[in-house]
XYZ file of C-alpha atoms in Angstrom:
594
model
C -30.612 -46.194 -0.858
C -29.082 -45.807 -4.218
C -30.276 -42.088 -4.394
C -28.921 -41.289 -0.862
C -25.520 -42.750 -2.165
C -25.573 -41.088 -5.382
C -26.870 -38.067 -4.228
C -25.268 -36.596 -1.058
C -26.916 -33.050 -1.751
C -30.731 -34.449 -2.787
C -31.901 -30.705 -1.856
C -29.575 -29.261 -4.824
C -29.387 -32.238 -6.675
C -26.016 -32.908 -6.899
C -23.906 -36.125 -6.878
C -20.955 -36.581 -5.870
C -19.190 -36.485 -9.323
C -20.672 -32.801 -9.619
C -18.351 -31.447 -6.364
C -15.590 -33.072 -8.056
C -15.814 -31.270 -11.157
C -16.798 -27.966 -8.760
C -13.692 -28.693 -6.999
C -11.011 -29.820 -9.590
C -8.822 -26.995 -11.403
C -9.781 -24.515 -13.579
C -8.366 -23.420 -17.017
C -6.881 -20.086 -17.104
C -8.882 -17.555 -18.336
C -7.712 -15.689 -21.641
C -9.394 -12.377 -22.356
C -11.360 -12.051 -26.186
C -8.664 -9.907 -27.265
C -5.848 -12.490 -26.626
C -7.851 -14.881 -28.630
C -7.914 -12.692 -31.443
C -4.153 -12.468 -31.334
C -4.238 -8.827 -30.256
C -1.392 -7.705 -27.612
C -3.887 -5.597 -25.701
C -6.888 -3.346 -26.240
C -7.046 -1.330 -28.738
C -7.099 2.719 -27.719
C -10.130 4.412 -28.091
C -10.027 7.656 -30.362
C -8.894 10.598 -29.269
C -10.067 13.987 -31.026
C -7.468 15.761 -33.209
C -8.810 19.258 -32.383
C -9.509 19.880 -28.682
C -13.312 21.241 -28.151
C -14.480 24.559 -26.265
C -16.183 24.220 -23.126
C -19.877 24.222 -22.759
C -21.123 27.634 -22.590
C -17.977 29.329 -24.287
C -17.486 30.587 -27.906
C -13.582 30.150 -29.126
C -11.011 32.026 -27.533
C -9.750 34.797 -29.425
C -6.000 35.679 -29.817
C -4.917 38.800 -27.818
C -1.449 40.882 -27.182
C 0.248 42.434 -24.836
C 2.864 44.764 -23.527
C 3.215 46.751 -19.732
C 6.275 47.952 -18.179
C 4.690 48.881 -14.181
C 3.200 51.797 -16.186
C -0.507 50.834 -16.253
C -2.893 49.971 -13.841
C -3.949 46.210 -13.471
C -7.586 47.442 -13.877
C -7.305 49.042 -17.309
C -4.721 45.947 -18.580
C -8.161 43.585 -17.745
C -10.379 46.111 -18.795
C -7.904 46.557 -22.663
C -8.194 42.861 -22.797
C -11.702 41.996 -22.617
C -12.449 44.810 -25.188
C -9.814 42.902 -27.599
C -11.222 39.545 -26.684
C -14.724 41.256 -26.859
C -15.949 39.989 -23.257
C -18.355 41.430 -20.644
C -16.169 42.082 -17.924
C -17.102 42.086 -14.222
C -14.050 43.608 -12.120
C -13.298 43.678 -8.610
C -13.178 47.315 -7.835
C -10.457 46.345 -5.093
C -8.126 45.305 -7.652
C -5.268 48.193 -7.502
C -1.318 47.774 -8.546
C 0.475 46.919 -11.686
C 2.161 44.007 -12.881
C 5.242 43.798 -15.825
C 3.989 41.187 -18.230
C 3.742 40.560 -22.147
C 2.013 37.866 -24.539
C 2.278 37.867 -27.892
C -0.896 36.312 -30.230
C -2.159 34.213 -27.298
C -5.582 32.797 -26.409
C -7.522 35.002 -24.101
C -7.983 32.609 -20.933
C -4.531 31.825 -21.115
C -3.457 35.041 -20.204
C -6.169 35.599 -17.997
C -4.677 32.594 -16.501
C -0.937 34.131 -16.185
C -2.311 37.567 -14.907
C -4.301 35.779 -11.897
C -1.727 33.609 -10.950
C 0.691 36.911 -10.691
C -1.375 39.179 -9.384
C -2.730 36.406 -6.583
C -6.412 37.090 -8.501
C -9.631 34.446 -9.230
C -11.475 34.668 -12.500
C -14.257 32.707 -14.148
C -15.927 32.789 -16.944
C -19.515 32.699 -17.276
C -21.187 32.575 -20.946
C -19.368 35.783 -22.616
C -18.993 37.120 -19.167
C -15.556 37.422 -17.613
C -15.226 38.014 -13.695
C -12.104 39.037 -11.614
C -11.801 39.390 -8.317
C -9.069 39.188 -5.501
C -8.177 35.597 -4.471
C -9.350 36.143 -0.968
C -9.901 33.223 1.197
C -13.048 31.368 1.246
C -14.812 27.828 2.765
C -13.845 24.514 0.701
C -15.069 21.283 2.119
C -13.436 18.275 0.832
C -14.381 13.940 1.626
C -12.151 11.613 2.807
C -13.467 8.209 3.316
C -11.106 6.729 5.974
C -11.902 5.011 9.661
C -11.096 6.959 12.282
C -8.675 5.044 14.235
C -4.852 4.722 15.566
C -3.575 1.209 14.698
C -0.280 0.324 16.474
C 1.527 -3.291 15.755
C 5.146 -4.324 16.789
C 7.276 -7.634 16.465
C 10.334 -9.100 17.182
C 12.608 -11.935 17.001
C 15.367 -12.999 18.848
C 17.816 -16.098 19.474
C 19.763 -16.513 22.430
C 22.703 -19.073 21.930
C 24.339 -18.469 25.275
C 24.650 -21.861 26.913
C 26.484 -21.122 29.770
C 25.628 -17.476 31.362
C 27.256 -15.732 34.463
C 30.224 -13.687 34.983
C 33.369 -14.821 33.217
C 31.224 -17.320 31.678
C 29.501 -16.150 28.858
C 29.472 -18.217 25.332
C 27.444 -18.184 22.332
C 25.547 -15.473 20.989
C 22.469 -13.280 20.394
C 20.699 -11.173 18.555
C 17.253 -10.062 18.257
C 15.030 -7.727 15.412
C 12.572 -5.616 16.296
C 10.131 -3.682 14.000
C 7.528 -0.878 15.197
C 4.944 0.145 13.029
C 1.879 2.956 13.781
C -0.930 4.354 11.540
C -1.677 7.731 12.609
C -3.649 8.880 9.648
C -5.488 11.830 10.219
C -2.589 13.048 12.599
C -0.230 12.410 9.479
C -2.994 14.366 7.302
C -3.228 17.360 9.579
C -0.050 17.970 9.451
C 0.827 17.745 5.860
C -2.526 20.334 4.790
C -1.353 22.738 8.156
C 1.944 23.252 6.374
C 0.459 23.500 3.095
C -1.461 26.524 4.371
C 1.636 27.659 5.841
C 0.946 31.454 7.090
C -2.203 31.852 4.695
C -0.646 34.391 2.596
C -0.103 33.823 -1.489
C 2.530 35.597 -2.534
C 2.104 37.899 -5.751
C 4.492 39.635 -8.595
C 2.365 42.877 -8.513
C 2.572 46.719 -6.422
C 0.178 46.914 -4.360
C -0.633 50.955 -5.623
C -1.868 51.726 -8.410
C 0.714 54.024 -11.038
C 0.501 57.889 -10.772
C 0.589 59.526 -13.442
C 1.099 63.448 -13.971
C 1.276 65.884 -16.873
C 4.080 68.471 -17.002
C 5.161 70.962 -19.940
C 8.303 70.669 -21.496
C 8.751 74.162 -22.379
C 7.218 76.259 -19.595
C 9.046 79.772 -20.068
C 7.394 80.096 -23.973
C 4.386 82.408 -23.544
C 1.398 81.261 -26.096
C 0.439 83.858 -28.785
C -2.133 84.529 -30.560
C -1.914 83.885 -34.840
C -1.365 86.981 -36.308
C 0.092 89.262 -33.571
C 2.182 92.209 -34.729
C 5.242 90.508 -35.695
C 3.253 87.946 -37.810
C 5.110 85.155 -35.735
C 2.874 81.745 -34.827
C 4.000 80.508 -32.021
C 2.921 77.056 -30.564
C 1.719 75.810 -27.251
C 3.995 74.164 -24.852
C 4.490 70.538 -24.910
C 2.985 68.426 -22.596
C 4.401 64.907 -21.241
C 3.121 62.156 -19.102
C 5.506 61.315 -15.705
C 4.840 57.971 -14.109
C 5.824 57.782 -10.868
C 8.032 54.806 -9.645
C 6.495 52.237 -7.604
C 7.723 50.102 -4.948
C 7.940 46.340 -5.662
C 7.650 45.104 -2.231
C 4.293 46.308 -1.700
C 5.283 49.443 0.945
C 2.045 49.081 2.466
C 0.502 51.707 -0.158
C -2.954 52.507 -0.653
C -5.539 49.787 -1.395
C -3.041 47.549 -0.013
C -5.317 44.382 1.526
C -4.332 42.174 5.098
C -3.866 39.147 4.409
C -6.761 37.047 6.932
C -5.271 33.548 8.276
C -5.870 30.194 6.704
C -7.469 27.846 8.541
C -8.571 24.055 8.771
C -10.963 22.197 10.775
C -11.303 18.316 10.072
C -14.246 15.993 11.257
C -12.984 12.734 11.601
C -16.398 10.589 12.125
C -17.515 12.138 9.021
C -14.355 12.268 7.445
C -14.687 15.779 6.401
C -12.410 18.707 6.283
C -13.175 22.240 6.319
C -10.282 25.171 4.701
C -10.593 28.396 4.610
C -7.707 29.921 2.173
C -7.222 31.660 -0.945
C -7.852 29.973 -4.481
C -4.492 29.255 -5.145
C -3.918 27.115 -2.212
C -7.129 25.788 -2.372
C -5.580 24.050 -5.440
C -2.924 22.822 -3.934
C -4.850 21.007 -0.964
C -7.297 19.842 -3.803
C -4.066 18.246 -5.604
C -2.176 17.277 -2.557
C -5.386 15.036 -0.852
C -6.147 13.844 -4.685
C -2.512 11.635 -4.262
C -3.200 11.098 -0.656
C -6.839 9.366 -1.657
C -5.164 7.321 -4.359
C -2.153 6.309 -2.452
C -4.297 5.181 1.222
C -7.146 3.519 -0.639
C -5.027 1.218 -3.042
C -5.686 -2.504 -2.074
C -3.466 -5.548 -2.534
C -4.054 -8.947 -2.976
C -1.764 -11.114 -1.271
C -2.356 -14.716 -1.942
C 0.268 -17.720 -0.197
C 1.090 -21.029 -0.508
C 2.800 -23.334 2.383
C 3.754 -26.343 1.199
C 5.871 -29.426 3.094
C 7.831 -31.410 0.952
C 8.359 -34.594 2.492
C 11.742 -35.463 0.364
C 12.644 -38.525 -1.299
C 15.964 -40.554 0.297
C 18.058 -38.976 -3.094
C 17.157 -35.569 -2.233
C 18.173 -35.465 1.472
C 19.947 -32.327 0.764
C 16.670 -30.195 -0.079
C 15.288 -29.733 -3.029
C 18.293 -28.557 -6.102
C 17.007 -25.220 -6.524
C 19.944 -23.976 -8.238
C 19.588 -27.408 -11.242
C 15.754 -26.121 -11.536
C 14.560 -22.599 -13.558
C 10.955 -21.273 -14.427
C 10.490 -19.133 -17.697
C 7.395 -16.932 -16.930
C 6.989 -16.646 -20.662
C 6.230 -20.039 -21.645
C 5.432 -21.855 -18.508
C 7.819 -24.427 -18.812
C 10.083 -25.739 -16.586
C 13.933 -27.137 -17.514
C 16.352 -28.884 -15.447
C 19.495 -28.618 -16.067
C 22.756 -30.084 -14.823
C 24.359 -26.256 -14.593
C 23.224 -23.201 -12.964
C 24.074 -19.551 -14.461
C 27.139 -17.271 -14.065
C 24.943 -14.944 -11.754
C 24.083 -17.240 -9.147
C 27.584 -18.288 -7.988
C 27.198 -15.579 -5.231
C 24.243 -17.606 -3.928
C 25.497 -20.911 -4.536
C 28.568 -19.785 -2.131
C 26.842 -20.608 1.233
C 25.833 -16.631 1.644
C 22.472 -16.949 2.532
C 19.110 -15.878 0.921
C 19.108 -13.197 -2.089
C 17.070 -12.362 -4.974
C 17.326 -13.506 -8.261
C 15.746 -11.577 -10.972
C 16.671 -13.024 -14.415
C 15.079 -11.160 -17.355
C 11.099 -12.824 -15.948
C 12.773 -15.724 -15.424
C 13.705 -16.405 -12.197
C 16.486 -19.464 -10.483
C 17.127 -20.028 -6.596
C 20.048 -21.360 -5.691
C 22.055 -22.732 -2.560
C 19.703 -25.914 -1.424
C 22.107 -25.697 2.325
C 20.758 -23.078 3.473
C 17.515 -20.587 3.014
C 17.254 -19.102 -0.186
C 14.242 -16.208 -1.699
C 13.839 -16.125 -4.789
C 11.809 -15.163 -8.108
C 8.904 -17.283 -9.503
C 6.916 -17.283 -13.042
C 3.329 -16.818 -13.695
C 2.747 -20.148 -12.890
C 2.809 -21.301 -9.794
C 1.088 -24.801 -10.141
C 3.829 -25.771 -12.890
C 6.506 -25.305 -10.039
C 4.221 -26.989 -7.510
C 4.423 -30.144 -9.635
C 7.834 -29.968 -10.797
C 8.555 -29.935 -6.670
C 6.376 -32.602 -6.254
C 9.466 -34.722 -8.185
C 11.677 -34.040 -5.436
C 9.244 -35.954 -2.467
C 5.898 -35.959 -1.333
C 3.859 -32.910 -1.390
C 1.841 -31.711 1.411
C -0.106 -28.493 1.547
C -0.219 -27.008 4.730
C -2.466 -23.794 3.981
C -3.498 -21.862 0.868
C -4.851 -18.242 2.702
C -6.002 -15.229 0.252
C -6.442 -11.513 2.255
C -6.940 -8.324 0.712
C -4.411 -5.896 2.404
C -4.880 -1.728 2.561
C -1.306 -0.267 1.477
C 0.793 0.126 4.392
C -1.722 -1.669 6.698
C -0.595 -4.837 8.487
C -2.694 -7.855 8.401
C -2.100 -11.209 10.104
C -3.681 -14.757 9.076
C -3.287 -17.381 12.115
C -4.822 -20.642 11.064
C -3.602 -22.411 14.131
C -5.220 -24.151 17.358
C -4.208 -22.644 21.024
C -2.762 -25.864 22.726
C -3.084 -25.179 26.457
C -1.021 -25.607 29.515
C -0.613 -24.628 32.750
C 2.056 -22.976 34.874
C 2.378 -23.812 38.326
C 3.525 -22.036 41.204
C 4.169 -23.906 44.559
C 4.500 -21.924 47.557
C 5.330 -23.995 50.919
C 5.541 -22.406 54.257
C 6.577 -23.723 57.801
C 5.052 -21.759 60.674
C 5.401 -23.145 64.058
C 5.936 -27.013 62.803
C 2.873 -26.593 60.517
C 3.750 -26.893 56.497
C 1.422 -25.368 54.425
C 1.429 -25.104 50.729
C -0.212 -22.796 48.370
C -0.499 -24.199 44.726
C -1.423 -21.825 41.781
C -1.711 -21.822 38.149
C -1.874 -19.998 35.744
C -2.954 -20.757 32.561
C -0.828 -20.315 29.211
C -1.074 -21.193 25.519
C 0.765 -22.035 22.297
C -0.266 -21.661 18.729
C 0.409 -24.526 16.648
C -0.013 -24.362 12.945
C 0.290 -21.844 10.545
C 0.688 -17.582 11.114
C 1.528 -14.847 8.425
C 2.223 -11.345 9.075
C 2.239 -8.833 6.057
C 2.648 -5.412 5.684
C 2.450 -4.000 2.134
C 3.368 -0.621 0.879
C 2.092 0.138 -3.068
C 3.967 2.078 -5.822
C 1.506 2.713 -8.413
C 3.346 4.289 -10.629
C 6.061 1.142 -10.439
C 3.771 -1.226 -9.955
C 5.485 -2.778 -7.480
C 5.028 -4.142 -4.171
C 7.381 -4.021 -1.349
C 6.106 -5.925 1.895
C 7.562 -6.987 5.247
C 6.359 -10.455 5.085
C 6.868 -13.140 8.194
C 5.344 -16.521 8.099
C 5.569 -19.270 11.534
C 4.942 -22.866 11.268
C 4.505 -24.133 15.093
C 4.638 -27.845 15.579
C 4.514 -29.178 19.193
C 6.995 -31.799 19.621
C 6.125 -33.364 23.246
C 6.031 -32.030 26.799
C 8.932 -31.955 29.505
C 7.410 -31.490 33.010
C 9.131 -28.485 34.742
C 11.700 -30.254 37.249
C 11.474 -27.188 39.909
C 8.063 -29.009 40.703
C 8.633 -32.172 40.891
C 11.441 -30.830 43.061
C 8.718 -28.765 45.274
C 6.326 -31.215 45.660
C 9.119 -34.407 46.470
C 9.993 -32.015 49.378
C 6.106 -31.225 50.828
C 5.263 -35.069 50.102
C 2.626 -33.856 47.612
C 2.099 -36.031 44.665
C -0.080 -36.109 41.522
C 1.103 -32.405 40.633
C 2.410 -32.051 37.356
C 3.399 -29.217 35.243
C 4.752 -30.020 32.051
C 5.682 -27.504 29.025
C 5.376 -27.813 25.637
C 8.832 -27.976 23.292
C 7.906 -26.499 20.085
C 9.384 -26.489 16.382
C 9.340 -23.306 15.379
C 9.403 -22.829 11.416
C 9.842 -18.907 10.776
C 11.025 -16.550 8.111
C 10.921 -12.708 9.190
C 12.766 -10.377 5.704
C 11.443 -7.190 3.664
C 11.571 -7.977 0.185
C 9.730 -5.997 -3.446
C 7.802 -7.605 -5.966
C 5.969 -7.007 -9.205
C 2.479 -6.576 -9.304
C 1.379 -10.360 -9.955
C 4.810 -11.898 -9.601
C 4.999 -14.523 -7.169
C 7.923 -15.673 -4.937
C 9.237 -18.941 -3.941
C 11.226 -19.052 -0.729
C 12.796 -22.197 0.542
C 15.550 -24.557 2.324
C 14.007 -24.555 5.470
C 14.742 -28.480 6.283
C 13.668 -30.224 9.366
C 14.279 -34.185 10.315
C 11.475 -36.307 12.225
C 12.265 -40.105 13.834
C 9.483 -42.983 13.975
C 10.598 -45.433 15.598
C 8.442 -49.060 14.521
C 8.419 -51.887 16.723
C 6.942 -55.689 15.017
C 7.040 -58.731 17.020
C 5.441 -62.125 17.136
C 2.481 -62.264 19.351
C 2.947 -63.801 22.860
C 6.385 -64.740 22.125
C 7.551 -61.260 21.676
C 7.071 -60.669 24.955
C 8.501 -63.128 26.733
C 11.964 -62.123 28.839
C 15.253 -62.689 27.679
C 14.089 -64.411 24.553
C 11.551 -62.091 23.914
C 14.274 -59.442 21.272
C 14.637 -62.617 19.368
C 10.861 -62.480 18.303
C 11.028 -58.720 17.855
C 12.556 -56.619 15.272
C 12.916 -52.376 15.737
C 13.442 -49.994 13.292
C 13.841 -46.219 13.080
C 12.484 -44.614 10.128
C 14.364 -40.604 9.797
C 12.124 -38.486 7.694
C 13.352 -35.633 5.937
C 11.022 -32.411 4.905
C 11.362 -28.862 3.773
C 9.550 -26.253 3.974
C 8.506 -24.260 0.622
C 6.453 -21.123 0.879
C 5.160 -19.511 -2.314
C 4.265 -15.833 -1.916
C 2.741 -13.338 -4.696
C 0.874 -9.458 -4.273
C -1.512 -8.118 -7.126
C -2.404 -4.574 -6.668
C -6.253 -4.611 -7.089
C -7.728 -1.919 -9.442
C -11.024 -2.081 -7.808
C -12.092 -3.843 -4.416
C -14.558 -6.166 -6.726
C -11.302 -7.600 -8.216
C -10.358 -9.746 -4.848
C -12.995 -12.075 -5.483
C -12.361 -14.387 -8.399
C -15.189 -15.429 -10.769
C -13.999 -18.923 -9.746
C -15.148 -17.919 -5.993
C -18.132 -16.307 -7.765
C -19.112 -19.973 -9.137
C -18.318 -22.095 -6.092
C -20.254 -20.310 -3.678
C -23.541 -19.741 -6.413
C -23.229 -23.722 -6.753
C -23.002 -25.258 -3.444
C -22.930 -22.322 -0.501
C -27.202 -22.844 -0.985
C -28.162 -19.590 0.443
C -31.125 -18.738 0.089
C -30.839 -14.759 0.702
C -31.155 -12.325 -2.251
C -26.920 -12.282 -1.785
C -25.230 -11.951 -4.959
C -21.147 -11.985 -4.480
């Protein structure tokens, strides 16, 4: 018996001391180079003089200089002989180009004349190969589900007492958002204009220079040396005429059509086929690179809902604007004054963020307020926990795809029925048709996210929305009771739920790891108590002598602490505190490792 006692898990061998310890709060973790006093990780070396690539000697250093008088096949052919490369040339290659480099390495201006003259090169050991940049097959991978995920939402308040012609009062308003993830539509699209018309422009004639020899002294007749005068006379000069050539390619000789891009895309597999040039090739290479990065980034979002059951001096809410949290140190102050910048807040305006150098302060405890947080989100949970009683509501962790909505509902479906009373009279005979139809209402706790990623920021902006539901009691529908009074039916009842309704619906942007406090969403709940003396109590008359009543008003606020960490890897969203907890006490016995 003492074992059993001891020993809840006998199997594992652990007592009851051992989930305590399992269960009770961790230190933070501090990496080795913190503890070393270091500010980071140190760099790793970098070389100071960049290497050649495998397969390559060192580039040598050629030069330059055409004017549209050469052909583009003897400017290649020129350069490899400087550079003293093999040279493998596309005999297709025809026109001329106007370019000069002075004392530059050899693939670099390779790399200028192809992107000019809309060529491809490579180089191959001591081999260099140019050819036109014609279009060719490229398949590329794109790990994403194929699927069209639609959500919407709204919220609306109707204030209108009284409605009717000539008789409407109050107000309303209502906010709707629309969101749709159409991701290989959206993909399409953005490589189809990319590709464009399939052509790559080029700054070269498409003909090749023609060039002629004419004397420039024709009428001088060539004698012999040593006619009868004794008079030499020379040959005529010869000079070389180049031709002008048309910059907008004329459709000359050798000139080549241009054959249509095109793009097929496989969305099971999640892989797309191009046919295009090189030079866009590059560009859909570069353009799905960003689009990979940018679809695949994950977020942690991680949430606190807390109710704050508040103490009879703090019937106002909690004094945000008297309490401040310095991320750096950890530490909370409290201090009779707020600062200059919050007087906007304090005001009565309404919620607003407060960024104050990684501090953060929320003021205005009348109404709701959003606000910054530090690093540490238990030291504010326990400096709250001065204003009242503390009770945590939910604690949910979900790893979130950027712009992808997810929604947590930890709530149970309370159910209830709608009735529908039909009674007819035919001929003196009543008859009554009852149905119902059945209906439900969450009660507990929802959140709604939607996160969209800036890497390059590191920031996080979401559309956030969290519900607390609380059924109050039920009011049976009077048009029943109504109906059935008038058929003499009895024993129906339809009675609907009244719910409390604790929501925040706003689009705010957060640092990577920075949580978010938002608050002053008060609510009052009445007990009434009832002691009396036994028998006497309830005796008539006399009876409220031996009683006594009293009504006990309870005051809470809601606190809900938000925060989004943009995960390097998908292995970061499990903790190597979850890591522990579930090798411990989950007692699986598969070969699982988490």
């Amino acid at each position: 018996m003492a074992q059993n006692y001891l020993k809840p898990d006998r199997g594992a061998g652990f007592e009851i001391q051992d989930y305590k310890d399992g269960l009770a709060e961790r230190t933070p973790e501090v990496e080795s180079d913190e503890l070393a006093g270091g500010g980071g990780s140190i760099p790793p070396l970098q070389r100071y003089i960049s290497s050649v690539p495998d397969g390559l000697k060192p580039m040598p250093l050629v030069s330059i200089s055409v004017n549209q008088s050469v052909p583009l096949r003897d400017i290649l052919f020129e350069l490899a002989q400087q550079a003293d490369y093999d040279l493998e040339l596309d005999p297709k290659i025809r026109g001329s180009i106007i370019f000069t480099a002075r004392e530059k390495p050899f693939d670099l201006v390779i790399e200028r004349i192809a992107d000019v003259a809309g060529l491809r090169y490579s180089f191959n050991d001591e081999t260099l190969r140019v050819e036109l940049d014609t279009p060719y097959n490229q398949t590329y991978k794109i790990d994403y589900l194929s699927y069209i995920r639609t959500s919407s939402g709204s919220i609306r308040n109707n204030i209108a007492v009284v409605s009717g012609e000539g008789a409407d009062t109050g107000s309303t308003f209502e906010a709707t958002s629309e969101s749709e993830s159409d991701f290989w539509g959206e993909l399409e699209t953005g490589i189809t204009q990319i590709l464009g018309d399939g052509t790559v422009g080029s700054l070269r004639t498409s003909s090749d220079p023609f060039i002629t020899a004419t004397e420039q002294n024709p009428d001088v007749v060539p004698l012999m040396p040593g006619g009868a005068d004794g008079i030499t006379v020379q040959p005529p000069d010869a000079i070389l005429r180049v031709d002008s050539l048309p910059v907008d390619g004329g459709g000359g000789e050798g000139e080549a059509v241009p054959q249509p891009a095109t793009l097929s895309i496989n969305k099971q597999a999640g892989v797309i086929n191009v046919f295009a040039p090189e030079k866009v090739q590059e560009e859909i290479d570069a353009y799905l690179n960003l689009v990979r990065r940018s679809v695949t980034a994950q977020v942690l979002i991680e949430a606190k809902i807390l109710e704050v059951t508040l103490n009879d001096e703090f019937v106002a809410g909690i004094d945000w604007r008297a309490m401040s949290l310095f991320s750096g140190e950890g530490v909370l102050n409290f201090s009779t004054g707020g600062f200059g910048s919050l007087d906007t807040l304090a005001s009565g305006a309404g919620a607003g963020l407060v960024p104050l150098s990684g501090a953060a302060t929320i003021a205005d405890a009348s109404s709701f307020v959003v606000g910054f947080a530090g690093n540490d989100v238990q030291a504010l949970i326990h400096a709250i926990s001065g204003f009242g009683t503390v009770r945590a509501l939910a604690s949910p962790r979900l790893t979130v795809l950027n712009n992808q909505s997810a929604v947590l509902n930890v709530a149970t479906n309370r159910v209830f029925f709608e009735v529908d009373i039909d009674v007819t009279t035919d001929d003196g005979v009543t008859q009554t048709d009852i149905d119902s139809d059945i209906r439900n209402v969450p009660e507990g706790v929802l959140v709604n996210v939607q996160p969209s990623i800036s890497l390059d920021t590191g920031t996080v902006s979401m559309a956030v929305r969290p519900t607390i539901t609380n059924i109050i009691r039920s009011i049976p529908d009077p048009a029943i009771q109504f109906v059935t009074a008038s058929a003499g039916i009895t024993g129906v009842v339809s009675n609907i739920p009244e719910v409390n309704v604790q929501e925040i619906d706003s689009v705010i942007q957060v640092r990577s790891g920075q949580p978010i406090v938002m608050g002053g969403l008060l609510q009052d709940s009445t007990t009434n108590e009832q002691e009396s003396v036994p028998v006497l109590g309830e005796i008539p008359m006399v009876g409220s002598l031996f009683r006594s009543q009293a009504d006990l008003v309870k005051k809470t606020e809601l606190v809900i602490f938000l925060k989004a960490t943009i995960l390097e890897s998908p292995a970061d969203s499990i903790h190597n505190t979850d890591r522990d907890l579930y090798r411990m006490f989950s007692g699986d016995r598969r070969p699982l490792k988490l």
